[in-house]
Short mmCIF file of C-alpha atoms and ligand atoms in Angstrom, two decimals:
data_model
loop_
_atom_site.label_atom_id
_atom_site.label_comp_id
_atom_site.label_asym_id
_atom_site.label_seq_id
_atom_site.Cartn_x
_atom_site.Cartn_y
_atom_site.Cartn_z
CA MET K 14 -273.29 -29.05 -186.57
CA GLU K 15 -271.61 -31.99 -184.86
CA LYS K 16 -272.79 -35.48 -185.68
CA THR K 17 -273.72 -37.94 -182.93
CA GLN K 18 -273.36 -41.72 -183.27
CA VAL K 19 -274.80 -43.75 -186.13
CA LYS K 20 -278.07 -45.38 -184.97
CA LYS K 21 -278.37 -49.03 -185.98
CA GLN K 22 -281.46 -50.49 -184.41
CA SER K 23 -284.99 -49.14 -184.80
CA MET K 24 -286.61 -47.98 -181.56
CA HIS K 25 -289.46 -50.38 -182.20
CA ALA K 26 -287.00 -53.29 -182.35
CA THR K 27 -285.52 -52.09 -179.05
CA VAL K 28 -288.83 -51.96 -177.16
CA LEU K 29 -290.11 -55.19 -178.70
CA ASN K 30 -286.93 -56.92 -177.61
CA GLN K 31 -287.30 -55.62 -174.07
CA PHE K 32 -290.92 -56.77 -174.00
CA ASN K 33 -290.26 -60.24 -175.40
CA LYS K 34 -287.33 -60.76 -173.02
CA THR K 35 -289.61 -60.20 -170.01
CA ALA K 36 -292.56 -62.04 -171.58
CA ALA K 37 -290.32 -65.13 -171.78
CA ILE K 38 -289.07 -64.71 -168.19
CA MET K 39 -292.59 -64.41 -166.78
CA HIS K 40 -294.13 -67.04 -169.11
CA LEU K 41 -296.67 -64.48 -170.29
CA ASN K 42 -299.84 -66.01 -171.71
CA GLU K 43 -299.11 -66.35 -175.45
CA ASN K 44 -302.45 -64.82 -176.50
CA ILE K 45 -301.81 -61.75 -174.40
CA ARG K 46 -298.25 -61.54 -175.73
CA LYS K 47 -299.62 -61.48 -179.27
CA ILE K 48 -302.04 -58.66 -178.40
CA LEU K 49 -299.37 -56.57 -176.72
CA CYS K 50 -296.86 -56.96 -179.59
CA ILE K 51 -298.93 -54.71 -181.84
CA SER K 52 -300.66 -51.35 -181.62
CA ASN K 53 -304.45 -51.11 -181.38
CA ASN K 54 -304.59 -48.18 -183.82
CA GLU K 55 -302.05 -46.42 -186.01
CA ILE K 56 -303.42 -43.16 -187.36
CA THR K 57 -301.63 -41.26 -190.13
CA VAL K 58 -302.97 -37.90 -191.27
CA ASN K 59 -301.81 -35.73 -194.18
CA PHE K 60 -302.92 -32.13 -194.00
CA PRO K 61 -302.22 -28.83 -195.81
CA VAL K 62 -301.03 -25.68 -194.07
CA LYS K 63 -300.59 -22.21 -195.53
CA MET K 64 -297.05 -20.91 -194.92
CA ASP K 65 -296.13 -17.29 -194.16
CA ASP K 66 -295.12 -16.75 -197.80
CA GLY K 67 -298.58 -17.84 -199.04
CA ASN K 68 -297.47 -21.27 -200.32
CA VAL K 69 -299.20 -24.42 -199.09
CA GLU K 70 -297.11 -27.23 -197.58
CA ILE K 71 -298.41 -30.76 -196.88
CA PHE K 72 -297.50 -32.30 -193.51
CA THR K 73 -297.76 -35.85 -192.20
CA GLY K 74 -298.72 -36.48 -188.60
CA TYR K 75 -299.04 -39.69 -186.58
CA ARG K 76 -300.88 -40.91 -183.52
CA VAL K 77 -300.25 -44.49 -182.51
CA GLN K 78 -302.53 -45.90 -179.81
CA HIS K 79 -300.80 -48.99 -178.50
CA ASN K 80 -303.07 -50.30 -175.76
CA ASN K 81 -305.93 -49.12 -173.54
CA ALA K 82 -306.60 -52.15 -171.34
CA LEU K 83 -305.97 -50.05 -168.20
CA GLY K 84 -307.57 -46.76 -169.31
CA PRO K 85 -307.56 -43.98 -171.93
CA TYR K 86 -304.57 -43.72 -174.24
CA LYS K 87 -301.93 -41.31 -172.89
CA GLY K 88 -298.70 -40.01 -174.37
CA GLY K 89 -296.81 -37.12 -175.88
CA LEU K 90 -296.59 -35.47 -179.27
CA ARG K 91 -293.11 -34.98 -180.73
CA TYR K 92 -292.06 -32.55 -183.49
CA HIS K 93 -288.79 -33.88 -184.91
CA ASN K 94 -287.40 -35.04 -188.22
CA THR K 95 -286.98 -38.59 -186.82
CA VAL K 96 -290.75 -38.95 -186.24
CA ASP K 97 -292.33 -41.70 -188.33
CA VAL K 98 -294.78 -44.49 -187.69
CA ASP K 99 -292.04 -46.82 -186.41
CA ALA K 100 -290.86 -44.29 -183.83
CA ALA K 101 -294.43 -43.48 -182.73
CA ARG K 102 -295.19 -47.22 -182.47
CA ALA K 103 -292.19 -47.76 -180.21
CA LEU K 104 -292.85 -44.71 -178.04
CA ALA K 105 -296.55 -45.65 -177.70
CA MET K 106 -295.58 -49.12 -176.48
CA TRP K 107 -293.21 -47.62 -173.89
CA MET K 108 -296.10 -45.45 -172.67
CA THR K 109 -298.25 -48.54 -172.08
CA TRP K 110 -295.56 -50.07 -169.86
CA LYS K 111 -294.88 -46.75 -168.15
CA THR K 112 -298.47 -45.95 -167.17
CA SER K 113 -299.02 -49.51 -165.99
CA LEU K 114 -295.81 -49.53 -163.91
CA ALA K 115 -296.78 -46.17 -162.41
CA GLY K 116 -300.13 -47.63 -161.34
CA LEU K 117 -302.13 -45.12 -163.41
CA PRO K 118 -305.52 -45.75 -165.06
CA PHE K 119 -304.10 -45.01 -168.52
CA GLY K 120 -302.95 -46.87 -171.59
CA GLY K 121 -300.19 -45.87 -174.01
CA ALA K 122 -300.04 -43.67 -177.10
CA LYS K 123 -297.57 -41.39 -178.86
CA GLY K 124 -297.46 -39.30 -181.99
CA GLY K 125 -296.09 -36.26 -183.67
CA ILE K 126 -295.11 -34.63 -186.92
CA GLU K 127 -291.97 -35.16 -188.96
CA ILE K 128 -290.67 -31.58 -188.90
CA ASP K 129 -287.79 -29.60 -187.51
CA PRO K 130 -289.63 -26.76 -185.74
CA ARG K 131 -286.60 -24.52 -186.19
CA ASP K 132 -287.52 -24.33 -189.90
CA TYR K 133 -290.86 -22.62 -189.14
CA SER K 134 -292.05 -19.35 -187.65
CA ILE K 135 -294.19 -19.33 -184.49
CA SER K 136 -297.33 -18.52 -186.47
CA GLU K 137 -296.59 -21.37 -188.91
CA LEU K 138 -296.10 -23.76 -185.96
CA GLU K 139 -299.43 -22.61 -184.54
CA ARG K 140 -301.22 -23.29 -187.85
CA ILE K 141 -299.46 -26.68 -188.24
CA THR K 142 -300.50 -27.69 -184.70
CA ARG K 143 -304.08 -26.52 -185.07
CA ARG K 144 -304.51 -28.23 -188.43
CA PHE K 145 -302.94 -31.44 -187.05
CA THR K 146 -305.41 -31.37 -184.14
CA TYR K 147 -308.30 -30.86 -186.54
CA ALA K 148 -307.07 -33.73 -188.73
CA LEU K 149 -306.87 -36.05 -185.71
CA GLY K 150 -310.51 -35.20 -184.96
CA GLU K 151 -312.24 -37.71 -182.72
CA ASN K 152 -309.13 -39.84 -182.48
CA ILE K 153 -308.21 -37.75 -179.45
CA GLY K 154 -310.51 -36.88 -176.54
CA PRO K 155 -310.31 -36.15 -172.79
CA ASP K 156 -311.44 -39.64 -171.82
CA HIS K 157 -310.14 -41.40 -174.91
CA ASP K 158 -306.64 -40.24 -175.88
CA ILE K 159 -304.89 -37.40 -174.06
CA PRO K 160 -301.76 -35.85 -175.64
CA ALA K 161 -298.94 -34.13 -173.72
CA PRO K 162 -295.65 -32.39 -174.61
CA ASP K 163 -292.58 -34.29 -175.80
CA VAL K 164 -289.47 -33.36 -177.81
CA ASN K 165 -289.87 -29.86 -179.34
CA THR K 166 -293.43 -29.39 -178.09
CA ASN K 167 -294.38 -27.52 -174.93
CA ALA K 168 -297.17 -25.86 -172.94
CA GLN K 169 -297.85 -23.46 -175.84
CA THR K 170 -298.34 -26.38 -178.25
CA MET K 171 -300.80 -27.94 -175.78
CA ALA K 172 -302.70 -24.63 -175.51
CA TRP K 173 -303.16 -24.53 -179.31
CA ILE K 174 -304.38 -28.13 -179.30
CA ALA K 175 -306.81 -27.48 -176.43
CA ASP K 176 -308.21 -24.35 -178.08
CA THR K 177 -308.63 -26.06 -181.45
CA TYR K 178 -310.27 -29.10 -179.88
CA MET K 179 -312.66 -26.87 -177.88
CA SER K 180 -313.68 -25.10 -181.08
CA THR K 181 -314.92 -28.39 -182.51
CA ILE K 182 -317.24 -29.32 -179.60
CA PRO K 183 -320.46 -27.67 -178.38
CA SER K 184 -319.70 -24.54 -176.31
CA SER K 185 -321.67 -25.92 -173.35
CA GLU K 186 -319.16 -28.81 -173.07
CA ARG K 187 -315.95 -26.80 -173.28
CA SER K 188 -315.42 -26.07 -169.59
CA GLN K 189 -315.69 -29.78 -168.72
CA ASN K 190 -313.13 -30.85 -171.30
CA LYS K 191 -309.99 -29.06 -170.15
CA HIS K 192 -308.35 -32.45 -169.67
CA ILE K 193 -308.11 -32.99 -173.46
CA VAL K 194 -304.35 -32.35 -173.05
CA THR K 195 -301.94 -32.24 -170.12
CA GLY K 196 -298.85 -30.07 -169.82
CA LYS K 197 -300.98 -26.98 -170.53
CA PRO K 198 -300.13 -23.46 -169.35
CA ILE K 199 -301.29 -22.84 -165.76
CA GLY K 200 -303.76 -20.16 -166.93
CA ILE K 201 -305.88 -22.67 -168.84
CA GLY K 202 -305.90 -25.50 -166.31
CA GLY K 203 -302.26 -26.60 -166.32
CA LEU K 204 -300.68 -28.10 -163.21
CA GLU K 205 -298.23 -26.19 -161.04
CA GLY K 206 -294.93 -28.08 -161.24
CA ARG K 207 -295.77 -30.08 -164.40
CA ASP K 208 -292.89 -28.34 -166.21
CA ARG K 209 -290.30 -29.83 -163.83
CA ALA K 210 -292.03 -33.12 -163.00
CA THR K 211 -290.08 -35.40 -165.36
CA GLY K 212 -286.68 -34.01 -164.37
CA PHE K 213 -287.67 -34.12 -160.70
CA GLY K 214 -288.50 -37.81 -161.15
CA VAL K 215 -285.10 -38.48 -162.75
CA TYR K 216 -283.45 -36.87 -159.72
CA ILE K 217 -285.65 -38.83 -157.27
CA SER K 218 -284.67 -42.06 -159.00
CA ALA K 219 -280.98 -41.22 -158.49
CA LYS K 220 -281.55 -40.39 -154.83
CA LEU K 221 -283.59 -43.53 -154.13
CA PHE K 222 -281.12 -45.78 -155.93
CA LEU K 223 -278.12 -44.33 -154.08
CA ASP K 224 -280.03 -44.73 -150.78
CA THR K 225 -280.14 -48.48 -151.42
CA LYS K 226 -276.31 -48.43 -151.55
CA GLY K 227 -275.97 -46.20 -148.49
CA GLU K 228 -274.63 -43.43 -150.77
CA ARG K 229 -275.61 -39.80 -151.42
CA LEU K 230 -275.68 -37.53 -154.45
CA ASP K 231 -273.50 -34.95 -152.75
CA GLY K 232 -270.13 -34.88 -154.56
CA LYS K 233 -271.15 -37.23 -157.40
CA THR K 234 -270.35 -36.06 -160.93
CA PHE K 235 -272.90 -36.34 -163.76
CA ILE K 236 -273.41 -35.54 -167.45
CA VAL K 237 -276.65 -34.92 -169.34
CA GLN K 238 -277.49 -35.48 -172.99
CA GLY K 239 -280.28 -33.04 -173.95
CA PHE K 240 -280.71 -29.64 -172.35
CA GLY K 241 -284.46 -29.36 -172.90
CA ASN K 242 -287.29 -29.83 -170.45
CA VAL K 243 -286.10 -33.12 -168.97
CA GLY K 244 -282.36 -32.49 -169.11
CA TYR K 245 -282.52 -29.01 -167.59
CA TRP K 246 -284.78 -29.93 -164.66
CA ALA K 247 -282.99 -33.20 -163.93
CA ALA K 248 -279.68 -31.32 -163.76
CA TYR K 249 -281.26 -28.53 -161.68
CA PHE K 250 -282.47 -30.89 -158.94
CA MET K 251 -279.27 -32.99 -158.97
CA ILE K 252 -277.20 -29.82 -158.45
CA GLN K 253 -279.51 -28.69 -155.62
CA ASP K 254 -278.63 -31.94 -153.86
CA GLY K 255 -274.88 -31.40 -154.21
CA ALA K 256 -274.06 -33.29 -157.43
CA LYS K 257 -271.60 -31.75 -159.91
CA PHE K 258 -272.80 -31.09 -163.51
CA ILE K 259 -269.65 -31.61 -165.61
CA GLY K 260 -270.91 -32.32 -169.14
CA VAL K 261 -273.84 -31.52 -171.42
CA GLN K 262 -274.71 -32.32 -175.03
CA ASP K 263 -277.54 -31.20 -177.28
CA ALA K 264 -278.24 -31.46 -181.00
CA HIS K 265 -275.64 -28.75 -181.70
CA ALA K 266 -272.70 -29.08 -179.29
CA SER K 267 -271.02 -31.15 -176.56
CA LEU K 268 -269.55 -29.31 -173.56
CA TYR K 269 -267.31 -30.30 -170.65
CA LYS K 270 -266.16 -28.51 -167.50
CA GLU K 271 -264.40 -30.42 -164.74
CA GLU K 272 -265.18 -27.78 -162.07
CA GLY K 273 -268.91 -27.90 -162.82
CA ILE K 274 -271.13 -26.06 -165.33
CA ASN K 275 -273.16 -23.10 -164.05
CA ILE K 276 -276.64 -24.25 -165.08
CA GLU K 277 -278.32 -20.85 -164.83
CA ALA K 278 -275.61 -19.19 -166.96
CA LEU K 279 -276.04 -21.97 -169.53
CA ALA K 280 -279.84 -21.58 -169.53
CA GLU K 281 -279.45 -17.80 -170.07
CA HIS K 282 -277.02 -18.48 -172.93
CA CYS K 283 -279.59 -20.79 -174.61
CA LYS K 284 -282.52 -18.35 -174.51
CA PRO K 285 -281.72 -16.22 -177.58
CA ARG K 286 -280.44 -19.30 -179.48
CA LYS K 287 -283.68 -21.31 -179.77
CA GLY K 288 -282.48 -23.43 -176.83
CA SER K 289 -279.05 -24.35 -178.25
CA ILE K 290 -276.04 -24.67 -175.91
CA GLU K 291 -273.62 -24.00 -178.79
CA GLY K 292 -271.01 -21.32 -178.16
CA PHE K 293 -271.30 -21.35 -174.34
CA PRO K 294 -268.03 -19.68 -173.37
CA GLU K 295 -267.67 -21.12 -169.85
CA ALA K 296 -266.99 -24.74 -170.92
CA VAL K 297 -264.77 -26.67 -173.33
CA ASN K 298 -266.14 -28.05 -176.61
CA ILE K 299 -265.56 -31.78 -177.02
CA ASP K 300 -266.19 -34.23 -179.83
CA ALA K 301 -269.79 -35.53 -179.84
CA THR K 302 -268.65 -39.14 -180.14
CA ASP K 303 -266.66 -38.85 -176.88
CA PHE K 304 -269.53 -37.45 -174.83
CA PHE K 305 -270.78 -40.57 -173.05
CA ASN K 306 -267.19 -41.55 -172.29
CA ILE K 307 -266.55 -38.56 -170.03
CA ASN K 308 -265.26 -39.83 -166.71
CA CYS K 309 -268.21 -39.34 -164.32
CA ASP K 310 -270.41 -41.20 -161.81
CA ILE K 311 -273.82 -40.78 -163.46
CA ILE K 312 -275.06 -40.39 -167.04
CA ILE K 313 -278.49 -38.96 -167.83
CA PRO K 314 -279.46 -39.45 -171.47
CA ALA K 315 -282.40 -37.03 -171.87
CA ALA K 316 -282.67 -36.48 -175.63
CA LEU K 317 -283.56 -39.15 -178.19
CA GLY K 318 -283.70 -42.93 -178.54
CA ASN K 319 -280.84 -45.33 -179.34
CA GLN K 320 -278.02 -42.99 -178.29
CA ILE K 321 -276.00 -45.57 -176.31
CA THR K 322 -275.05 -48.41 -178.59
CA ALA K 323 -272.36 -51.07 -179.05
CA GLU K 324 -270.13 -48.28 -180.39
CA ASN K 325 -269.93 -46.12 -177.27
CA ALA K 326 -271.12 -48.48 -174.49
CA PRO K 327 -267.75 -50.28 -174.01
CA ARG K 328 -266.03 -46.98 -173.14
CA ILE K 329 -268.59 -45.83 -170.57
CA THR K 330 -267.06 -45.50 -167.10
CA ALA K 331 -270.09 -44.20 -165.15
CA SER K 332 -271.64 -46.75 -162.80
CA LEU K 333 -275.23 -45.49 -163.04
CA ILE K 334 -277.38 -44.50 -166.03
CA LEU K 335 -280.69 -42.72 -165.47
CA GLU K 336 -282.88 -42.94 -168.57
CA GLY K 337 -284.50 -39.51 -168.77
CA ALA K 338 -285.23 -40.11 -172.47
CA ASN K 339 -287.34 -42.93 -173.83
CA GLY K 340 -285.28 -45.81 -175.19
CA PRO K 341 -281.86 -44.11 -175.12
CA ILE K 342 -279.99 -47.46 -174.98
CA ASP K 343 -280.31 -50.06 -177.73
CA GLN K 344 -280.19 -53.80 -177.13
CA GLU K 345 -276.49 -54.33 -177.90
CA GLY K 346 -275.51 -51.29 -175.87
CA GLU K 347 -277.54 -52.57 -172.92
CA GLU K 348 -275.94 -56.02 -173.02
CA ILE K 349 -272.48 -54.43 -172.82
CA LEU K 350 -273.47 -52.10 -169.98
CA LEU K 351 -275.00 -54.91 -167.91
CA GLU K 352 -271.98 -57.10 -168.54
CA ASN K 353 -269.80 -54.26 -167.23
CA GLY K 354 -271.86 -54.05 -164.03
CA ILE K 355 -273.44 -50.68 -164.85
CA THR K 356 -276.90 -50.10 -163.34
CA ILE K 357 -279.58 -48.74 -165.67
CA ILE K 358 -282.65 -47.16 -164.10
CA PRO K 359 -285.10 -47.76 -166.95
CA ASP K 360 -287.07 -45.07 -168.76
CA ILE K 361 -290.45 -46.55 -167.87
CA TYR K 362 -289.70 -45.76 -164.23
CA CYS K 363 -287.04 -43.04 -164.43
CA ASN K 364 -288.98 -40.51 -166.54
CA SER K 365 -292.45 -41.45 -165.25
CA GLY K 366 -292.65 -38.25 -163.16
CA GLY K 367 -294.04 -36.54 -166.26
CA VAL K 368 -296.95 -38.87 -166.85
CA ILE K 369 -297.73 -39.11 -163.13
CA ALA K 370 -297.95 -35.29 -163.00
CA SER K 371 -300.06 -35.42 -166.17
CA TYR K 372 -302.41 -37.75 -164.33
CA PHE K 373 -302.59 -35.21 -161.47
CA GLU K 374 -303.41 -32.47 -164.02
CA TRP K 375 -306.10 -34.65 -165.61
CA LEU K 376 -307.64 -35.33 -162.18
CA GLN K 377 -307.38 -31.66 -161.18
CA ASN K 378 -309.29 -30.66 -164.35
CA LYS K 379 -311.90 -33.41 -164.04
CA ASN K 380 -312.60 -32.53 -160.40
CA GLY K 381 -312.40 -28.75 -160.81
CA GLU K 382 -309.54 -28.50 -158.29
CA LEU K 383 -306.37 -26.38 -158.09
CA TRP K 384 -303.28 -27.99 -156.56
CA SER K 385 -300.24 -26.05 -155.33
CA ARG K 386 -296.74 -26.84 -156.61
CA LYS K 387 -295.72 -28.00 -153.13
CA THR K 388 -298.63 -30.48 -153.04
CA VAL K 389 -297.81 -31.70 -156.55
CA LEU K 390 -294.13 -32.37 -155.84
CA LYS K 391 -294.96 -34.01 -152.51
CA LYS K 392 -297.55 -36.34 -154.06
CA LEU K 393 -295.18 -37.03 -156.95
CA GLU K 394 -292.31 -37.99 -154.66
CA LYS K 395 -294.60 -40.28 -152.66
CA LYS K 396 -295.83 -42.07 -155.79
CA LEU K 397 -292.33 -42.37 -157.26
CA THR K 398 -291.02 -43.75 -153.97
CA GLU K 399 -293.77 -46.41 -153.78
CA ASN K 400 -293.11 -47.42 -157.38
CA PHE K 401 -289.35 -47.52 -156.79
CA LYS K 402 -289.83 -49.85 -153.81
CA ASN K 403 -291.91 -52.24 -155.92
CA ILE K 404 -289.14 -52.50 -158.52
CA HIS K 405 -286.41 -52.72 -155.89
CA ASN K 406 -288.26 -55.60 -154.17
CA GLU K 407 -288.54 -57.40 -157.51
CA VAL K 408 -284.80 -56.89 -158.17
CA ASN K 409 -283.98 -58.19 -154.67
CA ASN K 410 -286.29 -61.21 -154.92
CA SER K 411 -285.08 -62.28 -158.35
CA ASP K 412 -281.96 -62.22 -160.45
CA LEU K 413 -283.43 -59.60 -162.74
CA ASP K 414 -281.88 -56.33 -163.86
CA TRP K 415 -283.87 -53.15 -163.12
CA ARG K 416 -285.48 -52.92 -166.56
CA SER K 417 -286.70 -56.52 -166.59
CA ALA K 418 -288.05 -56.12 -163.04
CA ALA K 419 -289.94 -52.96 -164.03
CA TYR K 420 -291.32 -54.63 -167.18
CA LEU K 421 -292.44 -57.64 -165.16
CA ILE K 422 -294.56 -55.46 -162.87
CA ALA K 423 -295.96 -53.43 -165.77
CA ILE K 424 -296.85 -56.40 -167.97
CA SER K 425 -298.30 -58.43 -165.09
CA ARG K 426 -300.87 -55.70 -164.41
CA ILE K 427 -302.00 -55.65 -168.03
CA GLU K 428 -302.07 -59.45 -168.11
CA THR K 429 -304.38 -59.41 -165.08
CA ALA K 430 -306.69 -56.90 -166.79
CA TYR K 431 -306.98 -59.14 -169.87
CA GLU K 432 -307.49 -62.25 -167.76
CA GLN K 433 -310.26 -60.58 -165.78
CA ARG K 434 -312.16 -59.02 -168.66
CA GLY K 435 -311.62 -61.68 -171.33
CA ILE K 436 -311.46 -61.06 -175.06
CA PHE K 437 -314.53 -59.91 -177.04
CA PRO K 438 -316.57 -61.68 -178.39
P1 NAD Z 674 -286.97 -31.08 -175.45
O1 NAD Z 674 -287.41 -30.81 -176.83
O2 NAD Z 674 -287.36 -30.12 -174.39
O3 NAD Z 674 -285.37 -31.23 -175.41
C1 NAD Z 674 -284.70 -32.15 -176.22
C2 NAD Z 674 -283.19 -31.91 -176.10
O4 NAD Z 674 -282.52 -32.97 -176.78
C3 NAD Z 674 -282.72 -30.60 -176.72
O5 NAD Z 674 -281.73 -30.02 -175.90
C4 NAD Z 674 -282.12 -31.06 -178.04
O6 NAD Z 674 -281.13 -30.17 -178.56
C5 NAD Z 674 -281.52 -32.38 -177.63
N1 NAD Z 674 -281.23 -33.24 -178.79
C6 NAD Z 674 -282.00 -33.47 -179.87
N2 NAD Z 674 -281.37 -34.28 -180.74
C7 NAD Z 674 -280.17 -34.58 -180.18
C8 NAD Z 674 -279.07 -35.36 -180.60
N3 NAD Z 674 -279.06 -36.00 -181.77
N4 NAD Z 674 -277.99 -35.45 -179.77
C9 NAD Z 674 -277.97 -34.80 -178.58
N5 NAD Z 674 -279.00 -34.04 -178.14
C10 NAD Z 674 -280.08 -33.93 -178.93
O7 NAD Z 674 -287.50 -32.55 -175.10
P2 NAD Z 674 -287.82 -33.18 -173.66
O8 NAD Z 674 -289.25 -32.94 -173.39
O9 NAD Z 674 -286.79 -32.75 -172.69
O10 NAD Z 674 -287.67 -34.74 -173.96
C11 NAD Z 674 -286.39 -35.38 -173.94
C12 NAD Z 674 -286.59 -36.89 -173.83
O11 NAD Z 674 -287.32 -37.18 -172.64
C13 NAD Z 674 -287.38 -37.54 -174.96
O12 NAD Z 674 -286.89 -38.85 -175.17
C14 NAD Z 674 -288.79 -37.62 -174.40
O13 NAD Z 674 -289.57 -38.63 -175.00
C15 NAD Z 674 -288.48 -37.96 -172.95
N6 NAD Z 674 -289.54 -37.63 -172.01
C16 NAD Z 674 -290.03 -36.36 -171.91
C17 NAD Z 674 -291.02 -36.08 -170.97
C18 NAD Z 674 -291.53 -34.69 -170.74
O14 NAD Z 674 -292.32 -34.50 -169.79
N7 NAD Z 674 -291.14 -33.70 -171.51
C19 NAD Z 674 -291.54 -37.12 -170.19
C20 NAD Z 674 -291.02 -38.41 -170.32
C21 NAD Z 674 -290.01 -38.64 -171.23
#
């Protein structure tokens, strides 16, 4: 397996830095700054699971609930060997800013289990997920803390969580609690279009940004790190609008093709390989460390945090970076990119299509409605466009970069909530 860059900064340090930078710019009330610097709750659970061979393995799972000033905690569950309390803390904080910026009545949370799902069979993953849900107990709930998919989790994972949660509540309450998770399969109350919502939002952010420059996606070249849910759908919509997909990287390989990669052929290639792009014959293998330095117009990091750092940032030639992933650029990397005049559309806006669609799913379940995919994507585009305009206005009216402008809007809303409700007692 190829190695990607050495990661230097913790994700929590990255998000805290971003927060404190904006807090200073906006002269955030010091008491509110102190509250927002830490998580409300950090839950760690250890639980045993019987493996296929009869042995018992102990797993550790996390759920960090950063803040709920604006509404129930909301955020994904990640299954990856980089999951620990520091990562969950950082990702939960990003969720608080993201839901606030999106104008949703949610707070921020994140969690997961430190495993590589490729090491386990499907039935083991089901038992791990169900036992994790049981261990979390009342820490999650449809109007308290609502999980969703993230790296290496999907609609199936959400279905197991929903079913396990339902088994722990009175049967008369089950039908009203479908909104315990979002990102579910359609058959059990999932939302049409939720699968593509995050990638669609990444594409919309590219389109809206280029509109401000009088430019179009047609003919622009782009590369994507991560060929999972976000990476695939972002690339899909960009290609539909005429952009050329010339590079892709996942945990196993880095591929380049100047004439453009056939996305459907690549997706077919991945299916029998647990999602891996490795060995795709229609593109050239390149060194992982050179990936972000491919000559292109747009980069979409859509994998993990802290991927663009001081090591690779100086050699980036793209003029636009769309943060499909959460926290893909560390502080030093960001300083270099901004210095070099590269625009970064920040994660808390760029990948917010997922949580906005999750909000639609939550509403659909609460109100007993069924929305069509066309309605979902239309409503999503409208919401993303409104939110984009707010950030764009802030960028135009100040000297701020896009991330700081987005943070300013997000933090101001939470500040207002604290100012209006006061602090108990
Ligand atoms: P996924 O599990 O579907 O896909 C992850 C991809 O990243 C895979 O292709 C994997 O091989 C690749 N990857 C993993 N480690 C890598 C490495 N070291 N180098 C290069 N590639 C690597 O996950 P996803 O749901 O697409 O999430 C991707 C990112 O988007 C995460 O940061 C997640 O938090 C963020 N995000 C996801 C959603 C969503 O709705 N799924 C919403 C908002 C943000």
